[in-house]
mmCIF file of C-alpha atoms in Angstrom:
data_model
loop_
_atom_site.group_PDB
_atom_site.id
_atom_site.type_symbol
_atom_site.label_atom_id
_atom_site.label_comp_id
_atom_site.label_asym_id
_atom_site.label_seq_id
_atom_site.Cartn_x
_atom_site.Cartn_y
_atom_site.Cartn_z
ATOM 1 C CA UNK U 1 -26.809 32.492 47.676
ATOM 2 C CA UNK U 2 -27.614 36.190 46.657
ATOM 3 C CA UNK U 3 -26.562 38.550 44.477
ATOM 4 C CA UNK U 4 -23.080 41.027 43.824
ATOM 5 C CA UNK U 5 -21.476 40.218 47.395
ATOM 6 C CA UNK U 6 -21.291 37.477 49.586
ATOM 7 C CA UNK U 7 -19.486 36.803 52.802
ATOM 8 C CA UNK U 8 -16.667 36.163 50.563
ATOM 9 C CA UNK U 9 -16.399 38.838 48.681
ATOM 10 C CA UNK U 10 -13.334 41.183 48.880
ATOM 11 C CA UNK U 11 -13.209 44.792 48.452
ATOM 12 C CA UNK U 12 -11.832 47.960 48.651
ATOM 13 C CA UNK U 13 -12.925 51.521 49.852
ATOM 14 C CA UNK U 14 -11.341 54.614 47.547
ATOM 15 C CA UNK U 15 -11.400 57.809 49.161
ATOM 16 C CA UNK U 16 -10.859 55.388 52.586
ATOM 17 C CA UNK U 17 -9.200 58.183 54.548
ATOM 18 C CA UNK U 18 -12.911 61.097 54.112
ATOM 19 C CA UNK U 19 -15.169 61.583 57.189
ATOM 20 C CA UNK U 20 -17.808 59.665 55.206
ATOM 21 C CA UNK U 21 -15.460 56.847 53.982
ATOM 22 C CA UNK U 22 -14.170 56.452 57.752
ATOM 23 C CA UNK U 23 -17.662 55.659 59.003
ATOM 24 C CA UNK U 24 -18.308 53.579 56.026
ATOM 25 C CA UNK U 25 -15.099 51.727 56.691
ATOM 26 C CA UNK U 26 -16.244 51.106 60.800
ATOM 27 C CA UNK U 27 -19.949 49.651 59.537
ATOM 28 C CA UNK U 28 -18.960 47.576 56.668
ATOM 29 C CA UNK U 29 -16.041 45.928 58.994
ATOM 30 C CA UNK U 30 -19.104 45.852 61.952
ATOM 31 C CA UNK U 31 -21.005 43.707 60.009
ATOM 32 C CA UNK U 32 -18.450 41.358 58.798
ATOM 33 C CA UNK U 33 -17.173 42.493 55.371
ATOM 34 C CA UNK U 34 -14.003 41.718 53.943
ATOM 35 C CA UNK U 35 -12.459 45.527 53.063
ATOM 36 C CA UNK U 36 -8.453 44.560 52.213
ATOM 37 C CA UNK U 37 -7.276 48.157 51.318
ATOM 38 C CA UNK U 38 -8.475 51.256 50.936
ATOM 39 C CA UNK U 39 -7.504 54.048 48.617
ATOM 40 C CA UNK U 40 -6.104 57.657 49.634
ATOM 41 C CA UNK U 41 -3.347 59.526 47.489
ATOM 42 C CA UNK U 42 -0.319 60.665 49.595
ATOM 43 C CA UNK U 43 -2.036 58.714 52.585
ATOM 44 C CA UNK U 44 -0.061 55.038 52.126
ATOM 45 C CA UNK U 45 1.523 53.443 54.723
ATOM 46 C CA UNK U 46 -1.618 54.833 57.062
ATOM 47 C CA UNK U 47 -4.535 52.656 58.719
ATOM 48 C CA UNK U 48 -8.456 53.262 59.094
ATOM 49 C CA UNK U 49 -9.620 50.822 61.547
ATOM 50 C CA UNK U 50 -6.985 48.165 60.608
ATOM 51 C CA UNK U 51 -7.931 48.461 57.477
ATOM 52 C CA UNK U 52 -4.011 49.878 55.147
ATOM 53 C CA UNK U 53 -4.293 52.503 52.827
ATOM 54 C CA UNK U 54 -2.789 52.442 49.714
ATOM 55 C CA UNK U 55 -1.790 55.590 47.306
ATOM 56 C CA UNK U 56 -3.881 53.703 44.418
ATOM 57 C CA UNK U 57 -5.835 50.481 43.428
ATOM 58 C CA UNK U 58 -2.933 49.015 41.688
ATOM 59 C CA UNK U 59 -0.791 48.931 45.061
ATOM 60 C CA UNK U 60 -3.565 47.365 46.821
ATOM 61 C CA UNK U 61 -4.378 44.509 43.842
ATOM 62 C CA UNK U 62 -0.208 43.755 43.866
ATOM 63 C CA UNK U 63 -0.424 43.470 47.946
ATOM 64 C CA UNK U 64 -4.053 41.140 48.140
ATOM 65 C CA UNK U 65 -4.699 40.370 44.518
ATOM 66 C CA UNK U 66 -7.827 40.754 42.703
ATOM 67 C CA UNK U 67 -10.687 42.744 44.348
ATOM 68 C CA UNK U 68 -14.092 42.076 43.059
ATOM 69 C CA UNK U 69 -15.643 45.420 44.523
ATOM 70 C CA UNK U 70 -14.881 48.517 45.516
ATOM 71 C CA UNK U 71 -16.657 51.458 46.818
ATOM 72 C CA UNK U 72 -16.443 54.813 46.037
ATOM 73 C CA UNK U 73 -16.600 58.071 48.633
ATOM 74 C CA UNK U 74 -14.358 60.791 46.663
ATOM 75 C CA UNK U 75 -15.887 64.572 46.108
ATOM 76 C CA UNK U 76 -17.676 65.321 43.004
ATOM 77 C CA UNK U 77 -14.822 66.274 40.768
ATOM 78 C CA UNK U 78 -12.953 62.784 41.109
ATOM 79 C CA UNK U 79 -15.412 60.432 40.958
ATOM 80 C CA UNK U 80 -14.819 59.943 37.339
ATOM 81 C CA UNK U 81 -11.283 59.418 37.621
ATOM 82 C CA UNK U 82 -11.729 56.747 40.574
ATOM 83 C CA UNK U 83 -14.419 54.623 38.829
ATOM 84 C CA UNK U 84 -11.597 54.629 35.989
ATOM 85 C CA UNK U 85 -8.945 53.569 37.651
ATOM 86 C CA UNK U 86 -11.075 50.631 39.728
ATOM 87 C CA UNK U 87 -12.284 49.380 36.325
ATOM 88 C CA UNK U 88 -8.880 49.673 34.851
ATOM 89 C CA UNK U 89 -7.533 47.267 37.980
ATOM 90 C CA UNK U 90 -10.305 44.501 36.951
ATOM 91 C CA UNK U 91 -12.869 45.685 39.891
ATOM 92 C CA UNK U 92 -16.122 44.523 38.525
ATOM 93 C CA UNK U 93 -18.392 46.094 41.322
ATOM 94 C CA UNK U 94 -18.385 49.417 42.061
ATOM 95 C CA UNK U 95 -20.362 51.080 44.518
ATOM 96 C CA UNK U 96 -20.855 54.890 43.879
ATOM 97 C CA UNK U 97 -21.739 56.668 46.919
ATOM 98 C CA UNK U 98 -21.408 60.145 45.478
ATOM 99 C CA UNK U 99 -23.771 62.372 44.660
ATOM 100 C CA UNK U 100 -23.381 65.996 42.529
ATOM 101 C CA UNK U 101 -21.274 64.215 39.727
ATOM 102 C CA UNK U 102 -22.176 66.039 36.378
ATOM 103 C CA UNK U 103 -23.804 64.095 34.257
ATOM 104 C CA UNK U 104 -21.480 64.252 31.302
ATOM 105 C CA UNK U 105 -18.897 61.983 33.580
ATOM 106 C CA UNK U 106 -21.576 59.458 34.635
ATOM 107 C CA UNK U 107 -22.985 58.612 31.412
ATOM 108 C CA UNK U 108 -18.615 57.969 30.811
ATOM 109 C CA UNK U 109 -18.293 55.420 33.760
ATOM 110 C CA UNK U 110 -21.181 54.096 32.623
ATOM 111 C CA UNK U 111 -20.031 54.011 29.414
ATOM 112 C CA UNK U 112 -15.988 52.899 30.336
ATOM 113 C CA UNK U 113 -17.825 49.945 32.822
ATOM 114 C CA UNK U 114 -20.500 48.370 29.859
ATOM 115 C CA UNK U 115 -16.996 48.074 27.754
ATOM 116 C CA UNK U 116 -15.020 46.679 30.560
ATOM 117 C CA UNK U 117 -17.864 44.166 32.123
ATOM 118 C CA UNK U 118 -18.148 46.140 35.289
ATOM 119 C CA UNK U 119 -21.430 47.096 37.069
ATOM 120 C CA UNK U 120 -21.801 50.343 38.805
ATOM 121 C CA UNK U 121 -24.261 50.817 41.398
ATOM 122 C CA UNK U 122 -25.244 54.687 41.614
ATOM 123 C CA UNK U 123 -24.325 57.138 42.097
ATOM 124 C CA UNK U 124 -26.011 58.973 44.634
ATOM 125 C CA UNK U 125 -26.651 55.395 46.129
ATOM 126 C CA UNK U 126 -26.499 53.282 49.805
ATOM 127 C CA UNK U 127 -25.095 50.336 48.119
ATOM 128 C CA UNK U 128 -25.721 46.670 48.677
ATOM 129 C CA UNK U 129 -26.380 44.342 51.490
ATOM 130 C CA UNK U 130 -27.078 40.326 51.454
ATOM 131 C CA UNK U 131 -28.055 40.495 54.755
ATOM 132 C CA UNK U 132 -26.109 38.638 57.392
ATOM 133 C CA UNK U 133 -23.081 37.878 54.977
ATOM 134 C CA UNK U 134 -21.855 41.437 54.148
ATOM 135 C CA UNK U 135 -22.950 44.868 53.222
ATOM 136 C CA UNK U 136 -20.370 47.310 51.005
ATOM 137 C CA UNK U 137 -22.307 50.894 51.595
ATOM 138 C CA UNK U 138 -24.017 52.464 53.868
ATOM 139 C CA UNK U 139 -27.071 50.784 54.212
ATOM 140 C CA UNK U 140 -28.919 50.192 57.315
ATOM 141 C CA UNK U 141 -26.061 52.433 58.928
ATOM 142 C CA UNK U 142 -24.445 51.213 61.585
ATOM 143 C CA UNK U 143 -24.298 47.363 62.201
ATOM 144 C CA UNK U 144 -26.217 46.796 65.488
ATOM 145 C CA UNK U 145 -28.664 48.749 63.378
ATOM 146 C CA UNK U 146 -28.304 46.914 59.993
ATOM 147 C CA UNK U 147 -28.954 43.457 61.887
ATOM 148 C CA UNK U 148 -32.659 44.958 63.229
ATOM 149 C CA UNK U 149 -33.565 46.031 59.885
ATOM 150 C CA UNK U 150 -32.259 43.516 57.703
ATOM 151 C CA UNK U 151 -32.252 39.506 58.031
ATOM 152 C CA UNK U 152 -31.352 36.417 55.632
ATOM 153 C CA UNK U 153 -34.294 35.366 53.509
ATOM 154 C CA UNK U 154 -35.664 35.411 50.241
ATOM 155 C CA UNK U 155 -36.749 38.345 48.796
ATOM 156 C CA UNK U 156 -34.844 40.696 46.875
ATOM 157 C CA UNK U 157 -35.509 44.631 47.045
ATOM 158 C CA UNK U 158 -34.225 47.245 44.621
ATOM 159 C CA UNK U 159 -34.871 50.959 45.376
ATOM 160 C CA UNK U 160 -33.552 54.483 44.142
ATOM 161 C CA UNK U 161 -34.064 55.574 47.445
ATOM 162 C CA UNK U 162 -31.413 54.358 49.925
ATOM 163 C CA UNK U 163 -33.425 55.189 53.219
ATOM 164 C CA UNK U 164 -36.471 53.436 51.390
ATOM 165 C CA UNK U 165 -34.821 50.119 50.980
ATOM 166 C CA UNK U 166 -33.621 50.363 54.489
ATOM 167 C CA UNK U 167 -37.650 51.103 55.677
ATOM 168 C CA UNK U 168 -39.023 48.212 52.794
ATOM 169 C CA UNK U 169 -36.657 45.864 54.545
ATOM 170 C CA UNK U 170 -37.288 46.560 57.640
ATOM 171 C CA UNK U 171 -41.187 45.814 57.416
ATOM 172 C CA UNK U 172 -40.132 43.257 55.814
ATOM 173 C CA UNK U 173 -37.732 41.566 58.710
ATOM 174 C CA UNK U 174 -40.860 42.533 60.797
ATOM 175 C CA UNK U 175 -43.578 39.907 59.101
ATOM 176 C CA UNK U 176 -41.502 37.732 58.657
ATOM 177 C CA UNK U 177 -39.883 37.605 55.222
ATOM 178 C CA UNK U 178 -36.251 38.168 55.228
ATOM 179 C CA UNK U 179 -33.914 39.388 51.898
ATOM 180 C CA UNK U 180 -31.737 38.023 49.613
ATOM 181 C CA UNK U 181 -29.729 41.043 48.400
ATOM 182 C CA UNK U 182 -30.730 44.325 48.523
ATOM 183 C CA UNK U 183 -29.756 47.245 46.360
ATOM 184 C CA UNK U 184 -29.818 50.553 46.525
ATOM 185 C CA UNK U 185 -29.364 51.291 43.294
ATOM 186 C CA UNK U 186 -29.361 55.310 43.513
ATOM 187 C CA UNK U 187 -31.436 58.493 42.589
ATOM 188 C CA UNK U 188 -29.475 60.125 40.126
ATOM 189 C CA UNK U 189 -31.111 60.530 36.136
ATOM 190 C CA UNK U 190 -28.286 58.368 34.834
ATOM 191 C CA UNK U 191 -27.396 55.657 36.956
ATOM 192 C CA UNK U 192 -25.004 52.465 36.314
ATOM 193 C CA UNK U 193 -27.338 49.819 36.852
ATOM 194 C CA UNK U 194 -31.348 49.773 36.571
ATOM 195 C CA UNK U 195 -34.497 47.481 38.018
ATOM 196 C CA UNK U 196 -34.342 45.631 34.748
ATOM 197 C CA UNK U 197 -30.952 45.260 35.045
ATOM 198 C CA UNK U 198 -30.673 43.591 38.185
ATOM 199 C CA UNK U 199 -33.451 41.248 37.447
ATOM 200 C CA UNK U 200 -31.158 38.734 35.598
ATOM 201 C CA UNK U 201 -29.179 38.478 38.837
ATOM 202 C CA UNK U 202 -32.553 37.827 41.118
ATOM 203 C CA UNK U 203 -33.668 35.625 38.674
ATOM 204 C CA UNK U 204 -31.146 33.355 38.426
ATOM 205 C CA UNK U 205 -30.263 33.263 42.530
ATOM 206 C CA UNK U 206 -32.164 30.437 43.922
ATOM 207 C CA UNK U 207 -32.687 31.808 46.956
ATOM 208 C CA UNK U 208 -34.474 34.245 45.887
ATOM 209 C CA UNK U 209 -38.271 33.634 45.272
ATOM 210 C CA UNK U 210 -40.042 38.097 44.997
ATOM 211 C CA UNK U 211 -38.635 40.754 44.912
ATOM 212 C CA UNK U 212 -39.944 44.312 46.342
ATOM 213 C CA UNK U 213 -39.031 47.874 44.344
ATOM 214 C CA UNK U 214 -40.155 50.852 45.679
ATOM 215 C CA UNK U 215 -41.215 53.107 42.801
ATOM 216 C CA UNK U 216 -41.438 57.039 42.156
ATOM 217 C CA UNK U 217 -43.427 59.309 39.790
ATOM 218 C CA UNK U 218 -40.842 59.921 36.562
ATOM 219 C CA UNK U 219 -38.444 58.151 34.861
ATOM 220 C CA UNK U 220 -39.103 55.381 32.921
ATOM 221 C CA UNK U 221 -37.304 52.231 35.243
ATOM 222 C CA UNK U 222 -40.816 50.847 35.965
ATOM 223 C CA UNK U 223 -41.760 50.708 32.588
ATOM 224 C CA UNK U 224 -38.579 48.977 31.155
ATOM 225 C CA UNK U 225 -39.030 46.909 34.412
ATOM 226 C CA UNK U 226 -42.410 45.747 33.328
ATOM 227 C CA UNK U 227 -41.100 45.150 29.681
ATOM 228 C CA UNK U 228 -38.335 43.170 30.972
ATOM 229 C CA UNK U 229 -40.918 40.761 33.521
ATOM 230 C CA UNK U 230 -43.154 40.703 30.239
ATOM 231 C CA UNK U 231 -40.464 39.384 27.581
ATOM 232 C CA UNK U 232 -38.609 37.079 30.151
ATOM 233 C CA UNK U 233 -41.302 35.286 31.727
ATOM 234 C CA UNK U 234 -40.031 36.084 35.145
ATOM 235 C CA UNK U 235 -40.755 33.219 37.530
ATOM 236 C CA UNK U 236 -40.307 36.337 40.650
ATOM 237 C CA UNK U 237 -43.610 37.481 41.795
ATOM 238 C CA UNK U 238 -42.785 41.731 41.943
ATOM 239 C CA UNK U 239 -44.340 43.697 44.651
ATOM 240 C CA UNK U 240 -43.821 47.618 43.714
ATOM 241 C CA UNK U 241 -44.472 50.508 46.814
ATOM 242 C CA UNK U 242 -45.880 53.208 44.781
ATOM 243 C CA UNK U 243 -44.879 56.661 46.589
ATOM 244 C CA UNK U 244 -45.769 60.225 45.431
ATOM 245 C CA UNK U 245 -49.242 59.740 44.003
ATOM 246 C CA UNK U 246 -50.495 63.570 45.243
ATOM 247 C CA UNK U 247 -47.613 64.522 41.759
ATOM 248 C CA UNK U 248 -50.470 63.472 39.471
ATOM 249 C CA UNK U 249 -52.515 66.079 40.967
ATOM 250 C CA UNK U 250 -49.038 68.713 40.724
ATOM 251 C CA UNK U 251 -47.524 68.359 37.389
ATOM 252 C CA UNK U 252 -44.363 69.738 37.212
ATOM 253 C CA UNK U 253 -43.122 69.453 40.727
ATOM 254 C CA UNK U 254 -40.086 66.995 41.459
ATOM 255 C CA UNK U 255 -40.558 64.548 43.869
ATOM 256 C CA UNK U 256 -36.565 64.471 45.083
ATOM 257 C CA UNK U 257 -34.786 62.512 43.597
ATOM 258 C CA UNK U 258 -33.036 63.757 40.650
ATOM 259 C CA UNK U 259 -34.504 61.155 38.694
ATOM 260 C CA UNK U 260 -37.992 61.619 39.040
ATOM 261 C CA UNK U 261 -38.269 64.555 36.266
ATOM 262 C CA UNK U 262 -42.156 64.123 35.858
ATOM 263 C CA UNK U 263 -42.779 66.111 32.678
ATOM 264 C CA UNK U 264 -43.986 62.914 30.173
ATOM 265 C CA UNK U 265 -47.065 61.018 30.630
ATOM 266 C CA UNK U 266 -45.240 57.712 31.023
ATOM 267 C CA UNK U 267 -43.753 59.279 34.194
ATOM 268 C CA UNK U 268 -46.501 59.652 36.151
ATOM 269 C CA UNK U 269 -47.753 57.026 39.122
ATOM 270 C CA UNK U 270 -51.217 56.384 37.417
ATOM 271 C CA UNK U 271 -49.205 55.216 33.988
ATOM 272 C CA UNK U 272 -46.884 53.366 36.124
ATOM 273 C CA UNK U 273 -49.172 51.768 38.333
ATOM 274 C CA UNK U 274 -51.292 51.093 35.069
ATOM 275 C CA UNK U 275 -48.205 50.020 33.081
ATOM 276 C CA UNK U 276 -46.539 47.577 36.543
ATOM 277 C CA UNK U 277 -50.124 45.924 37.102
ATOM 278 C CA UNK U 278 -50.357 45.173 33.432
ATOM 279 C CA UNK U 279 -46.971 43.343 33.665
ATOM 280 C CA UNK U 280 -48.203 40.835 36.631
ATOM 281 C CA UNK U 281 -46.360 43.209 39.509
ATOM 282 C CA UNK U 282 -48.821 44.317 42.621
ATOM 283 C CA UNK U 283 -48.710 47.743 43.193
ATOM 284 C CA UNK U 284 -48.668 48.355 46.918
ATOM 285 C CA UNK U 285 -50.691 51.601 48.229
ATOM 286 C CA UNK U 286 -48.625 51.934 51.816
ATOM 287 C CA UNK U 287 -45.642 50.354 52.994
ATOM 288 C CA UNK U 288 -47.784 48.055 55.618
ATOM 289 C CA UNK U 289 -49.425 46.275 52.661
ATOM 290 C CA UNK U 290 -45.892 44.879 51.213
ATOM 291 C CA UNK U 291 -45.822 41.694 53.537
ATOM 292 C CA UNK U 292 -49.189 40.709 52.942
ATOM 293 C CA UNK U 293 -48.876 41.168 49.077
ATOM 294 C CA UNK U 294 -46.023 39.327 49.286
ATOM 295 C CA UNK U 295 -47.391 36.539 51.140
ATOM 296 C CA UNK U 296 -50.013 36.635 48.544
ATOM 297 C CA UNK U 297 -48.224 36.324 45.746
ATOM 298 C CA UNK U 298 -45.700 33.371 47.184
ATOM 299 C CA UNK U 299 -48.529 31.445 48.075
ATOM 300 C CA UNK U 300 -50.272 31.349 44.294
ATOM 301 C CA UNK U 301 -47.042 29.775 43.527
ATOM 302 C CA UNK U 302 -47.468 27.395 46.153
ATOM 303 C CA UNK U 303 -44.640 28.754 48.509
ATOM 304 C CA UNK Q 1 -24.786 75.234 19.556
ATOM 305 C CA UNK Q 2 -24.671 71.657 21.225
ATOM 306 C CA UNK Q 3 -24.472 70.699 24.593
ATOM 307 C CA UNK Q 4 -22.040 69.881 26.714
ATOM 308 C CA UNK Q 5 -22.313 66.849 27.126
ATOM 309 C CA UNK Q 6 -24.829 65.551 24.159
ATOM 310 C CA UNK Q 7 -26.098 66.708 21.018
ATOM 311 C CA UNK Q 8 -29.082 65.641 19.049
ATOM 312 C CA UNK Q 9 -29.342 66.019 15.496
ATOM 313 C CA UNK Q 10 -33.024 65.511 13.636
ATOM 314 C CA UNK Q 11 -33.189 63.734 9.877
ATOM 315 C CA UNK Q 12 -34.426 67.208 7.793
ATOM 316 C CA UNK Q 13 -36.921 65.748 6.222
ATOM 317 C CA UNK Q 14 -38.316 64.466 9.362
ATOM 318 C CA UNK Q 15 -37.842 67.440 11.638
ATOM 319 C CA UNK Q 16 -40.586 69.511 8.937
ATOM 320 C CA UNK Q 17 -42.804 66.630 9.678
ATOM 321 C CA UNK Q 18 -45.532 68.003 12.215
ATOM 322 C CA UNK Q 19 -46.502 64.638 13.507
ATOM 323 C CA UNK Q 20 -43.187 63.004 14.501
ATOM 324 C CA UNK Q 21 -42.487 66.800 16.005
ATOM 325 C CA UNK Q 22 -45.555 65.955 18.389
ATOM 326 C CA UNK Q 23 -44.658 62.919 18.765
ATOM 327 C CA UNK Q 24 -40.988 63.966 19.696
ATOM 328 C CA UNK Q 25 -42.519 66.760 22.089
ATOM 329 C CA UNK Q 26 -44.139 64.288 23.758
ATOM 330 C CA UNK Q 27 -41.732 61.844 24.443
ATOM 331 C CA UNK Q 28 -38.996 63.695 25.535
ATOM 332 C CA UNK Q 29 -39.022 63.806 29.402
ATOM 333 C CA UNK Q 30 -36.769 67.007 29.463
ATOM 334 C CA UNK Q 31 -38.248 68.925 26.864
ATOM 335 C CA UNK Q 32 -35.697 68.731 24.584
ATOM 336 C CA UNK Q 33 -37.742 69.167 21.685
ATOM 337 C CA UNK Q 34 -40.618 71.192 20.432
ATOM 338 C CA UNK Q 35 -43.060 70.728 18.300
ATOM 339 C CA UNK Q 36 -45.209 73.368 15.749
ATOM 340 C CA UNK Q 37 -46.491 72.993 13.017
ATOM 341 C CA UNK Q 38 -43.394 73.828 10.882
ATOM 342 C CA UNK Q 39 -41.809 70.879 12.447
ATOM 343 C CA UNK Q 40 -39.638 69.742 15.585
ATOM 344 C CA UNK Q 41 -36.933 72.680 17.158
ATOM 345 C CA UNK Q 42 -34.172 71.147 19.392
ATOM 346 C CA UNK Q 43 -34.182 72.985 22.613
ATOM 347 C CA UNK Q 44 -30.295 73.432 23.110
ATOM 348 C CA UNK Q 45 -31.109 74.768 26.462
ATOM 349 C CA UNK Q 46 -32.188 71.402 27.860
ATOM 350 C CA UNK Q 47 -30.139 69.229 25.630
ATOM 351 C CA UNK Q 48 -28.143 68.496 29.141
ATOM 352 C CA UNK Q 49 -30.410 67.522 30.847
ATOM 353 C CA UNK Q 50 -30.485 64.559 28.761
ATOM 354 C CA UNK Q 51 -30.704 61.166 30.563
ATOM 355 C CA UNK Q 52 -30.260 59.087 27.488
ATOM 356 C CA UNK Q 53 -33.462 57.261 27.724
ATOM 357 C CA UNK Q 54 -33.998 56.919 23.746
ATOM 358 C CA UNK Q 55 -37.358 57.667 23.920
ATOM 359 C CA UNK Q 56 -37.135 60.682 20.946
ATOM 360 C CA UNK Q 57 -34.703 57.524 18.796
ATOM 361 C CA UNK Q 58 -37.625 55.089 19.320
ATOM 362 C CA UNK Q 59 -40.683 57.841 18.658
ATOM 363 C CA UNK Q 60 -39.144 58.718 15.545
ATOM 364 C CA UNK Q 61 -38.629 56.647 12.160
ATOM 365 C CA UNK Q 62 -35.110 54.668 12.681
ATOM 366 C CA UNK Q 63 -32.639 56.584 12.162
ATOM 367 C CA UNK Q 64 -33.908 59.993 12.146
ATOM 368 C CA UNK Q 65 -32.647 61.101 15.519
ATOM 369 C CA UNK Q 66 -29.480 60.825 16.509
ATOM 370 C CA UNK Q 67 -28.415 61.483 20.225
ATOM 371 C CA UNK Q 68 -24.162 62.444 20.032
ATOM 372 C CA UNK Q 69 -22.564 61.692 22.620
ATOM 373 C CA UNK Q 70 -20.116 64.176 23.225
ATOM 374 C CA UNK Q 71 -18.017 62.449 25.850
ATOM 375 C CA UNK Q 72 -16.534 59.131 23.819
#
């Protein structure tokens, strides 16, 4: 098993007929997941890759019934609008890829998906892969590329940073110790679906038996992350790659992501690192160390 | 004047209270508030950056903060 998609799972592209979309579209179909439509106003009756385009989500749900996912590559201004229209069509994953949405509109997706029962992952995000079933996203980038990086095991990694998952899998596939799911879950302040919210998912996939986060000074995931291990009891040993630690010599400065706003004292790696260790989860100093803690950790639980 | 896409609105008699205006001033990742001794000022210049974490709602005694949301 793993988490959000499987081989199985069908979805969509909207904005299918974009530069960015078009490359997503070649990948995704690469590395063997099922797209059935894709979405492009005034572009029906058109193809990307053998892949038809539809004028909206409601043509392509009448022509291949439900779609569980879909992902999203439209500019800034109609993001919004084609997050609504997915979740108003019974899509239940939706992949944001877009980044520059104002914030006002996210926090409404957001909002519009809690009420509906949808999860959006992002924006500003890579997506999702369960490696060698199917990715919907851009991680790993091209397939040949996505099969180096990323291979079928059991650990699960969440990141805000796209090209960080990519690199924590990778080292990863390298010792050893293949993934579950992976999620990019994006670097935006407000973003659809956090660490602590994904840990249900992990935790209740039996194939998965860690999971590996990478971490960044500000915001306050980590801590709601280590709340959430804390009151649940998680049985997942969590392995966290703490980057930026110079920012607690630099306060002020923004590390890149738009959600790592380091102004608060909770928000900075020392409190994090203080706060994640407290919790049970092994703060790694350098990428290298991830396997070995890793191995570590498994093997206190006897695995 | 409220933001555009939040406001927050501060209990009176709490928002005199020098304390929870610390307290407030601290929490707040974006610096929506600050804090002197008269009490807690909203900052209506920051009140977008707002990234609805409800750390001001849980500083402060329940229900003396509210964070509007402006978008419903």
């Amino acid at each position: 098993m793993s988490i959000l998609i499987t081989s199985e799972t069908k979805f969509i592209i909207q904005g299918i007929t974009g530069r960015e979309a078009v490359n997503l579209t070649r990948e995704n179909l690469d590395y063997g997941s099922k797209i059935v439509g894709g979405v492009t106003p005034g572009r029906s009756g058109r193809d990307v890759y053998g892949v038809p385009v539809y004028d909206c989500v409601r043509d392509v749900v009448e022509k291949h019934g439900a779609v569980e996912g879909s992902i999203v590559s439209v500019p800034p201004g109609f993001t919004r609008d084609a997050v609504f229209e997915a979740i108003e069509n019974g899509v239940k994953t939706i992949v944001v890829v877009t980044e520059n949405i104002p914030r006002k509109e996210v926090a409404q997706m957001v909002e519009l998906a809690n009420l509906r029962g949808a999860r959006i992952i992002g924006p500003n995000c890579l997506g999702i892969i369960s490696p060698d079933e199917a990715k919907m996203g851009g991680m790993g980038g091209p397939a040949a590329n996505t099969r180096q990086a990323y291979k079928k095991g059991n650990i699960g990694v969440m990141s805000r940073s796209g090209g960080m998952t990519t690199e924590i899998a990778s080292t990863l596939t390298a010792a050893g110790l293949g993934q579950s799911t992976c999620v990019s879950i994006g670097g935006d302040a407000i973003v659809g679906t956090t660490y602590a919210e994904l840990m249900p998912l992990f935790e209740a996939d039996p194939e998965t038996e860690a999971i590996v986060i990478y971490s960044e000074p500000g915001g306050r995931m980590e801590a709601e992350l280590a709340e959430w291990v804390k009151e649940n009891d998680s049985r997942l040993p969590i392995v966290a790659f703490m980057a930026g630690r110079f920012m607690d010599e630099m306060q002020g400065m923004r590390f890149g992501h738009a959600g790592t706003i380091v102004e608060g004292k909770e928000d900075t790696t020392a409190e994090k690192i203080a706060r994640m260790e407290a919790s049970g989860i092994s703060v790694a100093e350098r990428i290298e160390e991830i396997p070995a803690l890793i191995q570590k950790r498994l093997a206190e639980k006897g695995k | 004047m409220p933001g555009l896409f939040i406001d927050v609105q501060v209990d009176a008699a709490v928002a005199k209270d020098a304390a929870i205006a610390k307290k407030l001033e601290d929490a707040c990742p974006v610096d929506i508030f600050e804090a002197s001794d008269a009490g807690v000022t909203v900052v209506e210049a920051n009140l977008d950056e707002c990234t609805l974490c409800d750390l001001c709602i849980q500083a402060a005694p329940e229900g003396s903060v509210k964070v509007v949301k402006l978008y419903e």
